[in-house]
Coordinates of N, CA, C and O in Angstrom, one line a residue:
M244 N 6.8 29.1 -29.8 CA 7.5 27.8 -29.5 C 7.9 27.8 -28.1 O 7.8 26.8 -27.4
A245 N 8.5 28.9 -27.6 CA 8.9 29.0 -26.2 C 7.8 28.7 -25.2 O 7.9 28.1 -24.2
G246 N 6.6 29.3 -25.5 CA 5.4 29.1 -24.7 C 5.0 27.6 -24.6 O 4.7 27.1 -23.5
L247 N 5.1 26.9 -25.7 CA 4.7 25.5 -25.8 C 5.7 24.7 -25.0 O 5.3 23.8 -24.2
I248 N 7.0 25.0 -25.1 CA 8.0 24.3 -24.3 C 7.8 24.6 -22.8 O 8.0 23.7 -22.0
G249 N 7.5 25.8 -22.5 CA 7.3 26.2 -21.1 C 6.1 25.5 -20.5 O 6.1 25.0 -19.4
L250 N 5.0 25.4 -21.3 CA 3.8 24.6 -20.8 C 4.1 23.2 -20.6 O 3.7 22.6 -19.6
A251 N 4.9 22.6 -21.5 CA 5.2 21.2 -21.4 C 6.1 21.0 -20.1 O 5.9 20.0 -19.4
A252 N 7.0 21.9 -19.9 CA 7.8 21.8 -18.7 C 7.0 21.9 -17.4 O 7.2 21.1 -16.5
V253 N 6.1 22.8 -17.4 CA 5.2 23.0 -16.2 C 4.4 21.7 -16.0 O 4.2 21.2 -14.8
L254 N 3.8 21.2 -17.0 CA 2.9 20.0 -16.9 C 3.8 18.8 -16.5 O 3.3 18.0 -15.7
G255 N 5.0 18.7 -17.0 CA 5.9 17.6 -16.6 C 6.3 17.7 -15.2 O 6.3 16.7 -14.5
Y256 N 6.6 18.9 -14.7 CA 6.9 19.1 -13.3 C 5.8 18.7 -12.4 O 6.0 18.1 -11.4
R257 N 4.6 19.1 -12.8 CA 3.4 18.9 -12.0 C 3.2 17.4 -11.9 O 2.9 16.9 -10.8
Q258 N 3.3 16.6 -13.0 CA 3.1 15.2 -12.9 C 4.1 14.5 -12.1 O 3.9 13.6 -11.3
G259 N 5.4 15.0 -12.1 CA 6.4 14.5 -11.3 C 6.2 14.7 -9.8 O 6.4 13.9 -9.0
W260 N 5.7 15.9 -9.5 CA 5.4 16.3 -8.1 C 4.3 15.4 -7.6 O 4.4 14.9 -6.5
I261 N 3.3 15.1 -8.4 CA 2.2 14.2 -7.9 C 2.7 12.8 -7.7 O 2.4 12.2 -6.7
A262 N 3.5 12.3 -8.6 CA 4.0 10.9 -8.5 C 4.9 10.8 -7.3 O 4.9 9.8 -6.6
A263 N 5.7 11.8 -7.1 CA 6.7 11.8 -6.0 C 6.0 11.8 -4.6 O 6.5 11.4 -3.6
H264 N 4.8 12.4 -4.5 CA 4.1 12.6 -3.3 C 2.9 11.7 -3.1 O 2.1 11.9 -2.2
L265 N 2.8 10.7 -4.0 CA 1.7 9.8 -3.9 C 2.0 8.8 -2.7 O 3.0 8.2 -2.8
T266 N 1.1 8.7 -1.8 CA 1.3 7.8 -0.7 C 0.5 6.5 -0.9 O -0.5 6.6 -1.7
E267 N 0.8 5.5 -0.1 CA 0.0 4.3 -0.2 C -1.4 4.6 0.2 O -2.4 4.0 -0.4
S268 N -1.6 5.4 1.3 CA -2.9 5.7 1.8 C -3.8 6.4 0.7 O -5.0 6.1 0.6
M269 N -3.2 7.3 0.0 CA -3.9 8.0 -1.1 C -4.3 7.0 -2.2 O -5.5 7.1 -2.7
A270 N -3.5 6.1 -2.5 CA -3.8 5.1 -3.6 C -4.9 4.2 -3.1 O -5.9 3.9 -3.8
I271 N -4.8 3.7 -1.9 CA -5.9 2.8 -1.3 C -7.2 3.6 -1.3 O -8.2 3.0 -1.6
E272 N -7.2 4.8 -0.8 CA -8.4 5.6 -0.7 C -9.0 5.8 -2.1 O -10.2 5.7 -2.2
T273 N -8.2 6.0 -3.1 CA -8.7 6.2 -4.4 C -9.5 5.0 -4.9 O -10.6 5.1 -5.5
Y274 N -8.8 3.8 -4.8 CA -9.4 2.6 -5.3 C -10.6 2.1 -4.4 O -11.5 1.5 -4.9
A275 N -10.6 2.5 -3.1 CA -11.7 2.1 -2.2 C -12.9 3.0 -2.6 O -14.0 2.5 -2.7
T276 N -12.7 4.2 -3.0 CA -13.8 5.1 -3.5 C -14.3 4.5 -4.8 O -15.5 4.5 -5.0
R277 N -13.4 4.1 -5.7 CA -13.9 3.4 -6.9 C -14.7 2.2 -6.7 O -15.7 2.0 -7.3
Y278 N -14.3 1.4 -5.7 CA -15.0 0.2 -5.3 C -16.4 0.5 -4.8 O -17.4 -0.1 -5.2
M279 N -16.5 1.5 -4.0 CA -17.8 2.0 -3.4 C -18.7 2.4 -4.6 O -19.9 2.1 -4.6
A280 N -18.2 3.1 -5.6 CA -19.0 3.6 -6.7 C -19.4 2.4 -7.6 O -20.5 2.5 -8.1
E281 N -18.6 1.4 -7.7 CA -18.9 0.3 -8.6 C -19.9 -0.7 -7.9 O -20.8 -1.2 -8.6
T282 N -19.8 -0.9 -6.6 CA -20.6 -1.9 -5.9 C -21.6 -1.3 -4.9 O -22.5 -2.1 -4.5
G283 N -21.4 -0.1 -4.4 CA -22.2 0.4 -3.3 C -21.8 -0.1 -2.0 O -22.5 0.1 -1.0
A284 N -20.7 -0.9 -1.9 CA -20.3 -1.4 -0.6 C -19.4 -0.4 0.2 O -19.2 0.7 -0.3
R285 N -19.0 -0.8 1.3 CA -18.2 0.1 2.2 C -16.7 0.1 1.8 O -16.2 -0.9 1.4
A286 N -16.1 1.2 2.0 CA -14.6 1.3 1.8 C -13.8 0.5 2.8 O -12.7 0.1 2.5
A287 N -14.4 0.2 3.9 CA -13.7 -0.5 4.9 C -13.5 -2.0 4.5 O -12.8 -2.7 5.2
D288 N -14.1 -2.4 3.4 CA -14.0 -3.8 2.9 C -12.7 -3.9 2.1 O -12.4 -5.0 1.6
C289 N -11.9 -2.9 2.0 CA -10.7 -2.9 1.2 C -9.4 -3.0 2.1 O -9.4 -2.5 3.2
S290 N -8.5 -3.7 1.5 CA -7.2 -3.8 2.2 C -6.1 -3.9 1.1 O -6.4 -4.2 -0.1
A291 N -4.9 -3.6 1.4 CA -3.8 -3.6 0.4 C -2.6 -4.3 1.0 O -2.3 -4.3 2.2
V292 N -1.8 -4.9 0.1 CA -0.5 -5.5 0.4 C 0.5 -5.1 -0.7 O 0.0 -4.8 -1.8
P293 N 1.7 -5.1 -0.4 CA 2.7 -4.8 -1.5 C 2.7 -5.9 -2.5 O 2.5 -7.1 -2.2
G294 N 2.8 -5.6 -3.8 CA 2.8 -6.5 -4.8 C 4.2 -7.0 -5.2 O 5.1 -6.3 -5.0
G295 N 4.2 -8.1 -5.9 CA 5.5 -8.6 -6.4 C 6.0 -7.8 -7.6 O 7.1 -7.4 -7.7
E296 N 5.1 -7.7 -8.6 CA 5.4 -7.0 -9.9 C 4.8 -5.6 -9.9 O 5.1 -4.9 -10.9
V297 N 4.0 -5.3 -9.0 CA 3.3 -4.0 -8.9 C 3.6 -3.4 -7.6 O 4.0 -4.0 -6.6
W298 N 3.3 -2.1 -7.4 CA 3.5 -1.4 -6.2 C 2.5 -1.9 -5.1 O 3.0 -2.3 -4.0
L299 N 1.2 -1.9 -5.4 CA 0.2 -2.4 -4.4 C -0.8 -3.3 -5.0 O -1.1 -3.1 -6.2
V300 N -1.3 -4.2 -4.3 CA -2.4 -5.0 -4.7 C -3.5 -4.7 -3.7 O -3.4 -5.0 -2.5
I301 N -4.6 -4.1 -4.2 CA -5.7 -3.6 -3.3 C -6.9 -4.6 -3.6 O -7.3 -4.7 -4.7
R302 N -7.3 -5.2 -2.5 CA -8.4 -6.2 -2.6 C -9.6 -5.6 -1.8 O -9.5 -5.2 -0.7
C303 N -10.8 -5.7 -2.5 CA -12.0 -5.1 -1.9 C -13.1 -6.1 -2.0 O -13.3 -6.7 -3.1
G304 N -13.8 -6.3 -0.9 CA -15.0 -7.2 -0.9 C -14.8 -8.7 -0.9 O -13.7 -9.1 -0.9
T305 N -15.9 -9.4 -1.0 CA -15.9 -10.8 -1.1 C -16.9 -11.3 -2.1 O -17.8 -10.5 -2.5
G306 N -16.9 -12.5 -2.5 CA -17.9 -13.1 -3.3 C -17.9 -12.5 -4.7 O -16.8 -12.1 -5.3
Q307 N -19.0 -12.3 -5.3 CA -19.1 -11.8 -6.7 C -18.8 -10.3 -6.7 O -18.5 -9.8 -7.8
D308 N -18.8 -9.6 -5.6 CA -18.5 -8.2 -5.6 C -17.0 -7.9 -5.4 O -16.6 -6.8 -5.3
R309 N -16.2 -9.0 -5.3 CA -14.8 -8.9 -5.0 C -14.1 -8.2 -6.2 O -14.3 -8.5 -7.4
R310 N -13.2 -7.3 -5.9 CA -12.4 -6.6 -6.9 C -11.0 -6.6 -6.4 O -10.7 -6.5 -5.2
V311 N -10.1 -6.8 -7.4 CA -8.6 -6.7 -7.1 C -8.0 -5.7 -8.0 O -8.2 -5.8 -9.2
Y312 N -7.5 -4.7 -7.4 CA -6.8 -3.6 -8.2 C -5.3 -3.7 -8.0 O -4.8 -3.6 -6.9
R313 N -4.6 -3.9 -9.1 CA -3.2 -3.9 -9.1 C -2.7 -2.5 -9.5 O -3.0 -2.1 -10.6
V314 N -1.9 -1.8 -8.7 CA -1.6 -0.4 -8.9 C -0.1 -0.2 -9.0 O 0.7 -0.8 -8.2
N315 N 0.3 0.5 -10.0 CA 1.7 0.8 -10.2 C 2.1 2.0 -9.3 O 1.3 2.6 -8.7
R316 N 3.4 2.4 -9.3 CA 3.9 3.4 -8.4 C 3.4 4.8 -8.7 O 3.4 5.6 -7.8
F317 N 2.8 5.0 -9.9 CA 2.2 6.3 -10.2 C 0.7 6.3 -10.0 O 0.1 7.3 -10.3
G318 N 0.2 5.3 -9.4 CA -1.2 5.2 -9.0 C -2.1 4.7 -10.1 O -3.3 4.7 -10.0
G319 N -1.5 4.3 -11.2 CA -2.3 3.7 -12.3 C -2.7 2.3 -12.2 O -2.0 1.5 -11.5
L320 N -3.8 1.9 -12.7 CA -4.3 0.5 -12.7 C -3.5 -0.3 -13.7 O -3.4 0.1 -14.9
V321 N -3.0 -1.4 -13.2 CA -2.2 -2.3 -14.1 C -3.2 -3.5 -14.5 O -3.9 -4.1 -13.7
T322 N -3.3 -3.7 -15.8 CA -4.1 -4.8 -16.3 C -3.3 -6.0 -16.6 O -2.1 -6.0 -16.6
G323 N -4.0 -7.1 -16.9 CA -3.3 -8.3 -17.2 C -3.4 -9.3 -16.0 O -4.0 -9.0 -15.0
Q324 N -2.9 -10.5 -16.2 CA -3.0 -11.5 -15.2 C -1.9 -11.3 -14.1 O -0.8 -10.9 -14.4
P325 N -2.3 -11.4 -12.8 CA -1.4 -11.3 -11.7 C -0.4 -12.4 -11.7 O -0.7 -13.5 -12.1
V326 N 0.8 -12.1 -11.3 CA 1.8 -13.1 -11.1 C 1.6 -13.8 -9.7 O 0.9 -13.3 -8.9
D327 N 2.3 -14.9 -9.5 CA 2.0 -15.6 -8.2 C 2.3 -14.8 -7.0 O 1.7 -14.9 -6.0
G328 N 3.3 -13.9 -7.0 CA 3.6 -13.0 -5.9 C 2.4 -12.0 -5.6 O 2.4 -11.5 -4.5
D329 N 1.5 -11.8 -6.5 CA 0.4 -10.9 -6.3 C -0.8 -11.6 -5.9 O -1.8 -10.9 -5.6
R330 N -0.8 -12.9 -5.9 CA -2.0 -13.6 -5.5 C -2.1 -13.8 -4.0 O -1.1 -14.1 -3.4
M331 N -3.3 -13.8 -3.5 CA -3.5 -14.0 -2.0 C -3.5 -15.5 -1.8 O -4.3 -16.2 -2.5
K332 N -2.7 -16.0 -0.9 CA -2.7 -17.4 -0.6 C -3.8 -17.7 0.4 O -4.1 -17.0 1.3
E333 N -4.5 -18.8 0.1 CA -5.6 -19.2 1.0 C -4.9 -20.0 2.2 O -4.0 -20.7 2.0
P334 N -5.5 -19.8 3.4 CA -4.9 -20.4 4.5 C -5.1 -22.0 4.4 O -6.1 -22.4 3.9
S335 N -4.1 -22.7 4.9 CA -4.2 -24.1 4.9 C -4.5 -24.6 6.3 O -3.8 -24.1 7.3
T336 N -5.4 -25.5 6.5 CA -5.8 -26.0 7.8 C -5.5 -27.4 7.9 O -5.5 -28.2 7.0

């Protein structure tokens, strides 16, 4: 039983360490790599902004290859409809 508790403690500490040291650059890089794997496009097509309800909103590509990844503070992908604060406003001319 002590071994199981010890293992759970080590795994919990490890997950906390990863979450505490996750940078915006690492999250953007992860989802840019995912975008490249899904579409074959360049990672340079991705940009990110702070989200209203999520940590980051990462937008990659244009047209039908466009992907929007809403990322929580732990680096996880958030599903569901974005709120208005997470939507990119089109420029008005």
